[in-house]
Amino acid sequence: MKLSEIIDLTNAKVVAGDAEKDRELLRAFSSDLMSDVLTLDTEHILLITGLTNLQIVRTAEMADIEVVLLARNKTATPEMIELANETGLVLLETPFSIYRASGLLFQNGLDPVY
């Protein structure tokens, strides 16, 4: 699914990173447990989470995650935005819950990791 579709479907706004609208993401994973995220061995992943701390950005970098969608109207901290821009991570914010965002993306063709 193209990043532009993800942004439209989840009513998200881009707060960090180079949001190439044609960027293709193949799978999504929803989690607030970063230890679970570190077990992923898949490329072109969207991570959907409700956490807003620097650990999210660091974990995404270690797990080669390209895009993180912050759910439930959570906002990225200035430190998160700065680190995301340094590492090339795209950070998005959505008003939707993790459940709603995951469901919409799945319904529209974005496959889950598991």
PDB file of N, CA and C in Angstrom:
ATOM      1  N   MET A   1       0.853  -1.174   0.000  1.00  0.00           N
ATOM      2  CA  MET A   1       0.000   0.000   0.000  1.00  0.00           C
ATOM      3  C   MET A   1       0.898   1.237   0.000  1.00  0.00           C
ATOM      4  N   LYS A   2       0.538   2.186  -0.794  1.00  0.00           N
ATOM      5  CA  LYS A   2       1.313   3.422  -0.866  1.00  0.00           C
ATOM      6  C   LYS A   2       1.128   4.244   0.417  1.00  0.00           C
ATOM      7  N   LEU A   3       2.188   4.948   0.785  1.00  0.00           N
ATOM      8  CA  LEU A   3       2.149   5.789   1.973  1.00  0.00           C
ATOM      9  C   LEU A   3       1.024   6.816   1.871  1.00  0.00           C
ATOM     10  N   SER A   4       0.794   7.347   0.686  1.00  0.00           N
ATOM     11  CA  SER A   4      -0.273   8.334   0.508  1.00  0.00           C
ATOM     12  C   SER A   4      -1.638   7.743   0.863  1.00  0.00           C
ATOM     13  N   GLU A   5      -1.852   6.464   0.547  1.00  0.00           N
ATOM     14  CA  GLU A   5      -3.115   5.801   0.892  1.00  0.00           C
ATOM     15  C   GLU A   5      -3.247   5.634   2.404  1.00  0.00           C
ATOM     16  N   ILE A   6      -2.151   5.272   3.050  1.00  0.00           N
ATOM     17  CA  ILE A   6      -2.155   5.110   4.505  1.00  0.00           C
ATOM     18  C   ILE A   6      -2.504   6.432   5.171  1.00  0.00           C
ATOM     19  N   ILE A   7      -1.897   7.496   4.694  1.00  0.00           N
ATOM     20  CA  ILE A   7      -2.163   8.828   5.246  1.00  0.00           C
ATOM     21  C   ILE A   7      -3.632   9.191   5.063  1.00  0.00           C
ATOM     22  N   ASP A   8      -4.170   8.954   3.881  1.00  0.00           N
ATOM     23  CA  ASP A   8      -5.573   9.284   3.608  1.00  0.00           C
ATOM     24  C   ASP A   8      -6.534   8.437   4.438  1.00  0.00           C
ATOM     25  N   LEU A   9      -6.297   7.126   4.487  1.00  0.00           N
ATOM     26  CA  LEU A   9      -7.209   6.219   5.194  1.00  0.00           C
ATOM     27  C   LEU A   9      -7.256   6.476   6.696  1.00  0.00           C
ATOM     28  N   THR A  10      -6.125   6.880   7.262  1.00  0.00           N
ATOM     29  CA  THR A  10      -6.059   7.071   8.716  1.00  0.00           C
ATOM     30  C   THR A  10      -6.151   8.537   9.122  1.00  0.00           C
ATOM     31  N   ASN A  11      -6.395   9.403   8.157  1.00  0.00           N
ATOM     32  CA  ASN A  11      -6.489  10.837   8.433  1.00  0.00           C
ATOM     33  C   ASN A  11      -5.243  11.319   9.184  1.00  0.00           C
ATOM     34  N   ALA A  12      -4.092  10.822   8.732  1.00  0.00           N
ATOM     35  CA  ALA A  12      -2.833  11.095   9.428  1.00  0.00           C
ATOM     36  C   ALA A  12      -2.160  12.349   8.895  1.00  0.00           C
ATOM     37  N   LYS A  13      -1.291  12.888   9.726  1.00  0.00           N
ATOM     38  CA  LYS A  13      -0.444  13.982   9.266  1.00  0.00           C
ATOM     39  C   LYS A  13       1.010  13.574   9.476  1.00  0.00           C
ATOM     40  N   VAL A  14       1.845  14.014   8.561  1.00  0.00           N
ATOM     41  CA  VAL A  14       3.272  13.714   8.608  1.00  0.00           C
ATOM     42  C   VAL A  14       3.939  14.730   9.523  1.00  0.00           C
ATOM     43  N   VAL A  15       4.691  14.232  10.520  1.00  0.00           N
ATOM     44  CA  VAL A  15       5.367  15.151  11.435  1.00  0.00           C
ATOM     45  C   VAL A  15       6.884  15.043  11.359  1.00  0.00           C
ATOM     46  N   ALA A  16       7.391  14.003  10.693  1.00  0.00           N
ATOM     47  CA  ALA A  16       8.842  13.855  10.544  1.00  0.00           C
ATOM     48  C   ALA A  16       9.146  12.948   9.366  1.00  0.00           C
ATOM     49  N   GLY A  17      10.323  13.152   8.818  1.00  0.00           N
ATOM     50  CA  GLY A  17      10.808  12.271   7.768  1.00  0.00           C
ATOM     51  C   GLY A  17      10.366  12.686   6.383  1.00  0.00           C
ATOM     52  N   ASP A  18      10.923  11.995   5.414  1.00  0.00           N
ATOM     53  CA  ASP A  18      10.633  12.239   4.007  1.00  0.00           C
ATOM     54  C   ASP A  18       9.474  11.343   3.596  1.00  0.00           C
ATOM     55  N   ALA A  19       8.304  11.898   3.562  1.00  0.00           N
ATOM     56  CA  ALA A  19       7.088  11.122   3.283  1.00  0.00           C
ATOM     57  C   ALA A  19       6.853  11.033   1.781  1.00  0.00           C
ATOM     58  N   GLU A  20       7.701  10.262   1.107  1.00  0.00           N
ATOM     59  CA  GLU A  20       7.507  10.029  -0.323  1.00  0.00           C
ATOM     60  C   GLU A  20       6.159   9.348  -0.501  1.00  0.00           C
ATOM     61  N   LYS A  21       5.258  10.011  -1.168  1.00  0.00           N
ATOM     62  CA  LYS A  21       3.883   9.514  -1.287  1.00  0.00           C
ATOM     63  C   LYS A  21       3.796   8.184  -2.029  1.00  0.00           C
ATOM     64  N   ASP A  22       4.778   7.898  -2.885  1.00  0.00           N
ATOM     65  CA  ASP A  22       4.763   6.643  -3.639  1.00  0.00           C
ATOM     66  C   ASP A  22       5.461   5.504  -2.904  1.00  0.00           C
ATOM     67  N   ARG A  23       5.998   5.780  -1.722  1.00  0.00           N
ATOM     68  CA  ARG A  23       6.661   4.729  -0.943  1.00  0.00           C
ATOM     69  C   ARG A  23       5.673   3.602  -0.695  1.00  0.00           C
ATOM     70  N   GLU A  24       6.115   2.385  -0.943  1.00  0.00           N
ATOM     71  CA  GLU A  24       5.249   1.210  -0.816  1.00  0.00           C
ATOM     72  C   GLU A  24       5.559   0.473   0.485  1.00  0.00           C
ATOM     73  N   LEU A  25       4.535   0.274   1.294  1.00  0.00           N
ATOM     74  CA  LEU A  25       4.659  -0.520   2.516  1.00  0.00           C
ATOM     75  C   LEU A  25       3.889  -1.814   2.305  1.00  0.00           C
ATOM     76  N   LEU A  26       4.510  -2.929   2.664  1.00  0.00           N
ATOM     77  CA  LEU A  26       3.932  -4.234   2.359  1.00  0.00           C
ATOM     78  C   LEU A  26       3.134  -4.833   3.508  1.00  0.00           C
ATOM     79  N   ARG A  27       3.505  -4.486   4.740  1.00  0.00           N
ATOM     80  CA  ARG A  27       2.862  -5.089   5.906  1.00  0.00           C
ATOM     81  C   ARG A  27       2.770  -4.073   7.038  1.00  0.00           C
ATOM     82  N   ALA A  28       1.863  -4.366   7.984  1.00  0.00           N
ATOM     83  CA  ALA A  28       1.723  -3.523   9.169  1.00  0.00           C
ATOM     84  C   ALA A  28       1.788  -4.387  10.417  1.00  0.00           C
ATOM     85  N   PHE A  29       2.221  -3.761  11.506  1.00  0.00           N
ATOM     86  CA  PHE A  29       2.310  -4.433  12.797  1.00  0.00           C
ATOM     87  C   PHE A  29       1.875  -3.428  13.848  1.00  0.00           C
ATOM     88  N   SER A  30       0.964  -3.836  14.727  1.00  0.00           N
ATOM     89  CA  SER A  30       0.476  -2.965  15.796  1.00  0.00           C
ATOM     90  C   SER A  30       0.987  -3.483  17.126  1.00  0.00           C
ATOM     91  N   SER A  31       1.680  -2.619  17.870  1.00  0.00           N
ATOM     92  CA  SER A  31       2.206  -3.060  19.157  1.00  0.00           C
ATOM     93  C   SER A  31       2.650  -1.872  19.993  1.00  0.00           C
ATOM     94  N   ASP A  32       2.512  -2.039  21.299  1.00  0.00           N
ATOM     95  CA  ASP A  32       3.104  -1.113  22.254  1.00  0.00           C
ATOM     96  C   ASP A  32       4.277  -1.774  22.973  1.00  0.00           C
ATOM     97  N   LEU A  33       4.559  -3.029  22.643  1.00  0.00           N
ATOM     98  CA  LEU A  33       5.691  -3.753  23.228  1.00  0.00           C
ATOM     99  C   LEU A  33       6.855  -3.736  22.245  1.00  0.00           C
ATOM    100  N   MET A  34       7.845  -2.933  22.536  1.00  0.00           N
ATOM    101  CA  MET A  34       8.962  -2.810  21.610  1.00  0.00           C
ATOM    102  C   MET A  34       9.783  -4.091  21.537  1.00  0.00           C
ATOM    103  N   SER A  35       9.739  -4.923  22.564  1.00  0.00           N
ATOM    104  CA  SER A  35      10.431  -6.215  22.493  1.00  0.00           C
ATOM    105  C   SER A  35       9.816  -7.085  21.402  1.00  0.00           C
ATOM    106  N   ASP A  36       8.501  -6.989  21.199  1.00  0.00           N
ATOM    107  CA  ASP A  36       7.856  -7.719  20.103  1.00  0.00           C
ATOM    108  C   ASP A  36       8.277  -7.158  18.744  1.00  0.00           C
ATOM    109  N   VAL A  37       8.407  -5.862  18.666  1.00  0.00           N
ATOM    110  CA  VAL A  37       8.801  -5.219  17.413  1.00  0.00           C
ATOM    111  C   VAL A  37      10.203  -5.673  17.005  1.00  0.00           C
ATOM    112  N   LEU A  38      11.078  -5.836  17.984  1.00  0.00           N
ATOM    113  CA  LEU A  38      12.454  -6.234  17.681  1.00  0.00           C
ATOM    114  C   LEU A  38      12.560  -7.655  17.138  1.00  0.00           C
ATOM    115  N   THR A  39      11.512  -8.451  17.273  1.00  0.00           N
ATOM    116  CA  THR A  39      11.539  -9.824  16.751  1.00  0.00           C
ATOM    117  C   THR A  39      11.155  -9.888  15.274  1.00  0.00           C
ATOM    118  N   LEU A  40      10.704  -8.787  14.704  1.00  0.00           N
ATOM    119  CA  LEU A  40      10.244  -8.783  13.312  1.00  0.00           C
ATOM    120  C   LEU A  40      11.409  -8.931  12.348  1.00  0.00           C
ATOM    121  N   ASP A  41      11.185  -9.710  11.313  1.00  0.00           N
ATOM    122  CA  ASP A  41      12.192  -9.914  10.280  1.00  0.00           C
ATOM    123  C   ASP A  41      11.536  -9.733   8.907  1.00  0.00           C
ATOM    124  N   THR A  42      10.903  -8.592   8.727  1.00  0.00           N
ATOM    125  CA  THR A  42      10.165  -8.296   7.507  1.00  0.00           C
ATOM    126  C   THR A  42      10.531  -6.881   7.065  1.00  0.00           C
ATOM    127  N   GLU A  43      10.567  -6.664   5.767  1.00  0.00           N
ATOM    128  CA  GLU A  43      10.894  -5.333   5.248  1.00  0.00           C
ATOM    129  C   GLU A  43       9.636  -4.572   4.851  1.00  0.00           C
ATOM    130  N   HIS A  44       9.778  -3.267   4.747  1.00  0.00           N
ATOM    131  CA  HIS A  44       8.710  -2.362   4.303  1.00  0.00           C
ATOM    132  C   HIS A  44       7.492  -2.449   5.226  1.00  0.00           C
ATOM    133  N   ILE A  45       7.749  -2.237   6.521  1.00  0.00           N
ATOM    134  CA  ILE A  45       6.715  -2.361   7.560  1.00  0.00           C
ATOM    135  C   ILE A  45       6.258  -0.991   8.036  1.00  0.00           C
ATOM    136  N   LEU A  46       4.969  -0.913   8.315  1.00  0.00           N
ATOM    137  CA  LEU A  46       4.373   0.200   9.041  1.00  0.00           C
ATOM    138  C   LEU A  46       4.149  -0.277  10.467  1.00  0.00           C
ATOM    139  N   LEU A  47       4.654   0.461  11.451  1.00  0.00           N
ATOM    140  CA  LEU A  47       4.393   0.163  12.858  1.00  0.00           C
ATOM    141  C   LEU A  47       3.314   1.108  13.356  1.00  0.00           C
ATOM    142  N   ILE A  48       2.277   0.534  13.959  1.00  0.00           N
ATOM    143  CA  ILE A  48       1.196   1.325  14.551  1.00  0.00           C
ATOM    144  C   ILE A  48       1.312   1.177  16.058  1.00  0.00           C
ATOM    145  N   THR A  49       1.418   2.299  16.768  1.00  0.00           N
ATOM    146  CA  THR A  49       1.618   2.253  18.212  1.00  0.00           C
ATOM    147  C   THR A  49       0.978   3.458  18.888  1.00  0.00           C
ATOM    148  N   GLY A  50       0.775   3.321  20.182  1.00  0.00           N
ATOM    149  CA  GLY A  50       0.262   4.427  20.974  1.00  0.00           C
ATOM    150  C   GLY A  50       1.328   5.041  21.863  1.00  0.00           C
ATOM    151  N   LEU A  51       2.550   4.543  21.753  1.00  0.00           N
ATOM    152  CA  LEU A  51       3.645   5.063  22.568  1.00  0.00           C
ATOM    153  C   LEU A  51       4.279   6.279  21.913  1.00  0.00           C
ATOM    154  N   THR A  52       4.707   7.205  22.740  1.00  0.00           N
ATOM    155  CA  THR A  52       5.387   8.394  22.214  1.00  0.00           C
ATOM    156  C   THR A  52       6.621   8.673  23.061  1.00  0.00           C
ATOM    157  N   ASN A  53       7.699   8.017  22.722  1.00  0.00           N
ATOM    158  CA  ASN A  53       8.967   8.263  23.392  1.00  0.00           C
ATOM    159  C   ASN A  53      10.108   7.964  22.424  1.00  0.00           C
ATOM    160  N   LEU A  54      11.303   8.316  22.823  1.00  0.00           N
ATOM    161  CA  LEU A  54      12.454   8.114  21.947  1.00  0.00           C
ATOM    162  C   LEU A  54      12.716   6.646  21.646  1.00  0.00           C
ATOM    163  N   GLN A  55      12.296   5.765  22.545  1.00  0.00           N
ATOM    164  CA  GLN A  55      12.513   4.339  22.333  1.00  0.00           C
ATOM    165  C   GLN A  55      11.834   3.864  21.043  1.00  0.00           C
ATOM    166  N   ILE A  56      10.710   4.457  20.698  1.00  0.00           N
ATOM    167  CA  ILE A  56      10.005   4.083  19.466  1.00  0.00           C
ATOM    168  C   ILE A  56      10.904   4.325  18.256  1.00  0.00           C
ATOM    169  N   VAL A  57      11.511   5.487  18.203  1.00  0.00           N
ATOM    170  CA  VAL A  57      12.359   5.841  17.070  1.00  0.00           C
ATOM    171  C   VAL A  57      13.592   4.946  17.031  1.00  0.00           C
ATOM    172  N   ARG A  58      14.195   4.716  18.173  1.00  0.00           N
ATOM    173  CA  ARG A  58      15.389   3.858  18.227  1.00  0.00           C
ATOM    174  C   ARG A  58      15.053   2.421  17.845  1.00  0.00           C
ATOM    175  N   THR A  59      13.929   1.920  18.334  1.00  0.00           N
ATOM    176  CA  THR A  59      13.509   0.556  18.001  1.00  0.00           C
ATOM    177  C   THR A  59      13.209   0.439  16.512  1.00  0.00           C
ATOM    178  N   ALA A  60      12.519   1.423  15.969  1.00  0.00           N
ATOM    179  CA  ALA A  60      12.205   1.409  14.537  1.00  0.00           C
ATOM    180  C   ALA A  60      13.485   1.376  13.709  1.00  0.00           C
ATOM    181  N   GLU A  61      14.471   2.139  14.120  1.00  0.00           N
ATOM    182  CA  GLU A  61      15.742   2.146  13.392  1.00  0.00           C
ATOM    183  C   GLU A  61      16.412   0.771  13.463  1.00  0.00           C
ATOM    184  N   MET A  62      16.432   0.166  14.629  1.00  0.00           N
ATOM    185  CA  MET A  62      17.063  -1.150  14.794  1.00  0.00           C
ATOM    186  C   MET A  62      16.329  -2.232  14.009  1.00  0.00           C
ATOM    187  N   ALA A  63      15.006  -2.113  13.901  1.00  0.00           N
ATOM    188  CA  ALA A  63      14.184  -3.124  13.228  1.00  0.00           C
ATOM    189  C   ALA A  63      13.959  -2.807  11.745  1.00  0.00           C
ATOM    190  N   ASP A  64      14.617  -1.777  11.240  1.00  0.00           N
ATOM    191  CA  ASP A  64      14.471  -1.364   9.833  1.00  0.00           C
ATOM    192  C   ASP A  64      13.029  -1.039   9.461  1.00  0.00           C
ATOM    193  N   ILE A  65      12.314  -0.433  10.381  1.00  0.00           N
ATOM    194  CA  ILE A  65      10.941   0.010  10.123  1.00  0.00           C
ATOM    195  C   ILE A  65      11.011   1.400   9.496  1.00  0.00           C
ATOM    196  N   GLU A  66      10.264   1.593   8.426  1.00  0.00           N
ATOM    197  CA  GLU A  66      10.338   2.832   7.659  1.00  0.00           C
ATOM    198  C   GLU A  66       9.367   3.909   8.129  1.00  0.00           C
ATOM    199  N   VAL A  67       8.200   3.471   8.630  1.00  0.00           N
ATOM    200  CA  VAL A  67       7.135   4.415   8.973  1.00  0.00           C
ATOM    201  C   VAL A  67       6.489   3.986  10.287  1.00  0.00           C
ATOM    202  N   VAL A  68       6.268   4.960  11.173  1.00  0.00           N
ATOM    203  CA  VAL A  68       5.561   4.721  12.433  1.00  0.00           C
ATOM    204  C   VAL A  68       4.330   5.616  12.461  1.00  0.00           C
ATOM    205  N   LEU A  69       3.190   4.999  12.754  1.00  0.00           N
ATOM    206  CA  LEU A  69       1.924   5.719  12.889  1.00  0.00           C
ATOM    207  C   LEU A  69       1.573   5.790  14.368  1.00  0.00           C
ATOM    208  N   LEU A  70       1.548   6.994  14.918  1.00  0.00           N
ATOM    209  CA  LEU A  70       1.190   7.207  16.320  1.00  0.00           C
ATOM    210  C   LEU A  70      -0.321   7.359  16.410  1.00  0.00           C
ATOM    211  N   ALA A  71      -0.949   6.480  17.174  1.00  0.00           N
ATOM    212  CA  ALA A  71      -2.410   6.422  17.244  1.00  0.00           C
ATOM    213  C   ALA A  71      -2.956   7.210  18.433  1.00  0.00           C
ATOM    214  N   ARG A  72      -4.272   7.296  18.489  1.00  0.00           N
ATOM    215  CA  ARG A  72      -5.022   7.879  19.609  1.00  0.00           C
ATOM    216  C   ARG A  72      -4.680   9.346  19.883  1.00  0.00           C
ATOM    217  N   ASN A  73      -4.483  10.109  18.819  1.00  0.00           N
ATOM    218  CA  ASN A  73      -4.164  11.534  18.973  1.00  0.00           C
ATOM    219  C   ASN A  73      -2.881  11.796  19.743  1.00  0.00           C
ATOM    220  N   LYS A  74      -2.019  10.795  19.818  1.00  0.00           N
ATOM    221  CA  LYS A  74      -0.726  10.993  20.483  1.00  0.00           C
ATOM    222  C   LYS A  74       0.139  11.850  19.579  1.00  0.00           C
ATOM    223  N   THR A  75       0.939  12.706  20.179  1.00  0.00           N
ATOM    224  CA  THR A  75       1.802  13.583  19.396  1.00  0.00           C
ATOM    225  C   THR A  75       3.264  13.265  19.688  1.00  0.00           C
ATOM    226  N   ALA A  76       4.053  13.338  18.656  1.00  0.00           N
ATOM    227  CA  ALA A  76       5.489  13.102  18.791  1.00  0.00           C
ATOM    228  C   ALA A  76       6.125  14.254  19.550  1.00  0.00           C
ATOM    229  N   THR A  77       7.088  13.929  20.385  1.00  0.00           N
ATOM    230  CA  THR A  77       7.830  14.964  21.107  1.00  0.00           C
ATOM    231  C   THR A  77       8.827  15.616  20.153  1.00  0.00           C
ATOM    232  N   PRO A  78       9.282  16.814  20.487  1.00  0.00           N
ATOM    233  CA  PRO A  78      10.306  17.448  19.640  1.00  0.00           C
ATOM    234  C   PRO A  78      11.556  16.574  19.495  1.00  0.00           C
ATOM    235  N   GLU A  79      11.917  15.864  20.561  1.00  0.00           N
ATOM    236  CA  GLU A  79      13.085  14.983  20.510  1.00  0.00           C
ATOM    237  C   GLU A  79      12.854  13.811  19.550  1.00  0.00           C
ATOM    238  N   MET A  80      11.644  13.278  19.552  1.00  0.00           N
ATOM    239  CA  MET A  80      11.303  12.196  18.621  1.00  0.00           C
ATOM    240  C   MET A  80      11.395  12.677  17.180  1.00  0.00           C
ATOM    241  N   ILE A  81      10.860  13.852  16.925  1.00  0.00           N
ATOM    242  CA  ILE A  81      10.865  14.414  15.573  1.00  0.00           C
ATOM    243  C   ILE A  81      12.299  14.649  15.102  1.00  0.00           C
ATOM    244  N   GLU A  82      13.121  15.201  15.975  1.00  0.00           N
ATOM    245  CA  GLU A  82      14.519  15.459  15.625  1.00  0.00           C
ATOM    246  C   GLU A  82      15.251  14.156  15.298  1.00  0.00           C
ATOM    247  N   LEU A  83      15.101  13.145  16.154  1.00  0.00           N
ATOM    248  CA  LEU A  83      15.776  11.869  15.930  1.00  0.00           C
ATOM    249  C   LEU A  83      15.228  11.156  14.692  1.00  0.00           C
ATOM    250  N   ALA A  84      13.926  11.228  14.476  1.00  0.00           N
ATOM    251  CA  ALA A  84      13.330  10.614  13.287  1.00  0.00           C
ATOM    252  C   ALA A  84      13.882  11.254  12.017  1.00  0.00           C
ATOM    253  N   ASN A  85      14.001  12.562  12.011  1.00  0.00           N
ATOM    254  CA  ASN A  85      14.563  13.249  10.844  1.00  0.00           C
ATOM    255  C   ASN A  85      16.023  12.859  10.619  1.00  0.00           C
ATOM    256  N   GLU A  86      16.769  12.675  11.704  1.00  0.00           N
ATOM    257  CA  GLU A  86      18.173  12.264  11.591  1.00  0.00           C
ATOM    258  C   GLU A  86      18.306  10.851  11.033  1.00  0.00           C
ATOM    259  N   THR A  87      17.386   9.970  11.403  1.00  0.00           N
ATOM    260  CA  THR A  87      17.488   8.559  11.013  1.00  0.00           C
ATOM    261  C   THR A  87      16.701   8.225   9.746  1.00  0.00           C
ATOM    262  N   GLY A  88      15.910   9.167   9.255  1.00  0.00           N
ATOM    263  CA  GLY A  88      15.131   8.919   8.043  1.00  0.00           C
ATOM    264  C   GLY A  88      13.801   8.233   8.282  1.00  0.00           C
ATOM    265  N   LEU A  89      13.372   8.167   9.525  1.00  0.00           N
ATOM    266  CA  LEU A  89      12.090   7.546   9.867  1.00  0.00           C
ATOM    267  C   LEU A  89      10.950   8.522   9.589  1.00  0.00           C
ATOM    268  N   VAL A  90       9.883   8.016   8.991  1.00  0.00           N
ATOM    269  CA  VAL A  90       8.682   8.822   8.792  1.00  0.00           C
ATOM    270  C   VAL A  90       7.778   8.624  10.004  1.00  0.00           C
ATOM    271  N   LEU A  91       7.392   9.709  10.638  1.00  0.00           N
ATOM    272  CA  LEU A  91       6.456   9.673  11.766  1.00  0.00           C
ATOM    273  C   LEU A  91       5.137  10.287  11.331  1.00  0.00           C
ATOM    274  N   LEU A  92       4.060   9.557  11.588  1.00  0.00           N
ATOM    275  CA  LEU A  92       2.710  10.021  11.291  1.00  0.00           C
ATOM    276  C   LEU A  92       1.908  10.067  12.576  1.00  0.00           C
ATOM    277  N   GLU A  93       0.940  10.957  12.634  1.00  0.00           N
ATOM    278  CA  GLU A  93       0.012  11.025  13.768  1.00  0.00           C
ATOM    279  C   GLU A  93      -1.410  10.875  13.251  1.00  0.00           C
ATOM    280  N   THR A  94      -2.206  10.054  13.940  1.00  0.00           N
ATOM    281  CA  THR A  94      -3.603   9.854  13.565  1.00  0.00           C
ATOM    282  C   THR A  94      -4.500  10.012  14.788  1.00  0.00           C
ATOM    283  N   PRO A  95      -5.709  10.521  14.593  1.00  0.00           N
ATOM    284  CA  PRO A  95      -6.655  10.587  15.706  1.00  0.00           C
ATOM    285  C   PRO A  95      -7.281   9.227  16.005  1.00  0.00           C
ATOM    286  N   PHE A  96      -7.119   8.261  15.111  1.00  0.00           N
ATOM    287  CA  PHE A  96      -7.777   6.962  15.252  1.00  0.00           C
ATOM    288  C   PHE A  96      -7.102   6.094  16.306  1.00  0.00           C
ATOM    289  N   SER A  97      -7.877   5.185  16.885  1.00  0.00           N
ATOM    290  CA  SER A  97      -7.321   4.189  17.804  1.00  0.00           C
ATOM    291  C   SER A  97      -6.465   3.199  17.018  1.00  0.00           C
ATOM    292  N   ILE A  98      -5.654   2.446  17.732  1.00  0.00           N
ATOM    293  CA  ILE A  98      -4.855   1.406  17.082  1.00  0.00           C
ATOM    294  C   ILE A  98      -5.781   0.417  16.381  1.00  0.00           C
ATOM    295  N   TYR A  99      -6.850   0.043  17.050  1.00  0.00           N
ATOM    296  CA  TYR A  99      -7.802  -0.925  16.501  1.00  0.00           C
ATOM    297  C   TYR A  99      -8.414  -0.413  15.197  1.00  0.00           C
ATOM    298  N   ARG A 100      -8.875   0.828  15.217  1.00  0.00           N
ATOM    299  CA  ARG A 100      -9.522   1.394  14.029  1.00  0.00           C
ATOM    300  C   ARG A 100      -8.533   1.550  12.872  1.00  0.00           C
ATOM    301  N   ALA A 101      -7.365   2.078  13.163  1.00  0.00           N
ATOM    302  CA  ALA A 101      -6.361   2.259  12.111  1.00  0.00           C
ATOM    303  C   ALA A 101      -5.958   0.915  11.511  1.00  0.00           C
ATOM    304  N   SER A 102      -5.728  -0.071  12.373  1.00  0.00           N
ATOM    305  CA  SER A 102      -5.349  -1.404  11.890  1.00  0.00           C
ATOM    306  C   SER A 102      -6.451  -2.002  11.027  1.00  0.00           C
ATOM    307  N   GLY A 103      -7.687  -1.885  11.488  1.00  0.00           N
ATOM    308  CA  GLY A 103      -8.816  -2.441  10.749  1.00  0.00           C
ATOM    309  C   GLY A 103      -8.999  -1.799   9.389  1.00  0.00           C
ATOM    310  N   LEU A 104      -8.907  -0.485   9.336  1.00  0.00           N
ATOM    311  CA  LEU A 104      -9.051   0.223   8.058  1.00  0.00           C
ATOM    312  C   LEU A 104      -7.957  -0.170   7.071  1.00  0.00           C
ATOM    313  N   LEU A 105      -6.743  -0.256   7.562  1.00  0.00           N
ATOM    314  CA  LEU A 105      -5.632  -0.596   6.676  1.00  0.00           C
ATOM    315  C   LEU A 105      -5.739  -2.035   6.193  1.00  0.00           C
ATOM    316  N   PHE A 106      -6.124  -2.943   7.081  1.00  0.00           N
ATOM    317  CA  PHE A 106      -6.312  -4.346   6.697  1.00  0.00           C
ATOM    318  C   PHE A 106      -7.442  -4.469   5.678  1.00  0.00           C
ATOM    319  N   GLN A 107      -8.544  -3.799   5.960  1.00  0.00           N
ATOM    320  CA  GLN A 107      -9.717  -3.848   5.080  1.00  0.00           C
ATOM    321  C   GLN A 107      -9.389  -3.337   3.675  1.00  0.00           C
ATOM    322  N   ASN A 108      -8.434  -2.433   3.598  1.00  0.00           N
ATOM    323  CA  ASN A 108      -8.075  -1.847   2.308  1.00  0.00           C
ATOM    324  C   ASN A 108      -6.831  -2.474   1.680  1.00  0.00           C
ATOM    325  N   GLY A 109      -6.409  -3.620   2.217  1.00  0.00           N
ATOM    326  CA  GLY A 109      -5.392  -4.401   1.525  1.00  0.00           C
ATOM    327  C   GLY A 109      -3.996  -4.436   2.099  1.00  0.00           C
ATOM    328  N   LEU A 110      -3.739  -3.762   3.225  1.00  0.00           N
ATOM    329  CA  LEU A 110      -2.406  -3.830   3.824  1.00  0.00           C
ATOM    330  C   LEU A 110      -2.334  -5.081   4.694  1.00  0.00           C
ATOM    331  N   ASP A 111      -1.450  -5.991   4.342  1.00  0.00           N
ATOM    332  CA  ASP A 111      -1.342  -7.267   5.046  1.00  0.00           C
ATOM    333  C   ASP A 111      -0.676  -7.106   6.409  1.00  0.00           C
ATOM    334  N   PRO A 112      -1.053  -7.960   7.363  1.00  0.00           N
ATOM    335  CA  PRO A 112      -0.377  -7.964   8.661  1.00  0.00           C
ATOM    336  C   PRO A 112       0.944  -8.725   8.566  1.00  0.00           C
ATOM    337  N   VAL A 113       1.824  -8.500   9.518  1.00  0.00           N
ATOM    338  CA  VAL A 113       3.065  -9.267   9.584  1.00  0.00           C
ATOM    339  C   VAL A 113       2.734 -10.714   9.911  1.00  0.00           C
ATOM    340  N   TYR A 114       1.814 -10.933  10.859  1.00  0.00           N
ATOM    341  CA  TYR A 114       1.407 -12.293  11.252  1.00  0.00           C
ATOM    342  C   TYR A 114      -0.048 -12.504  10.906  1.00  0.00           C
TER     343      TYR A 114
END
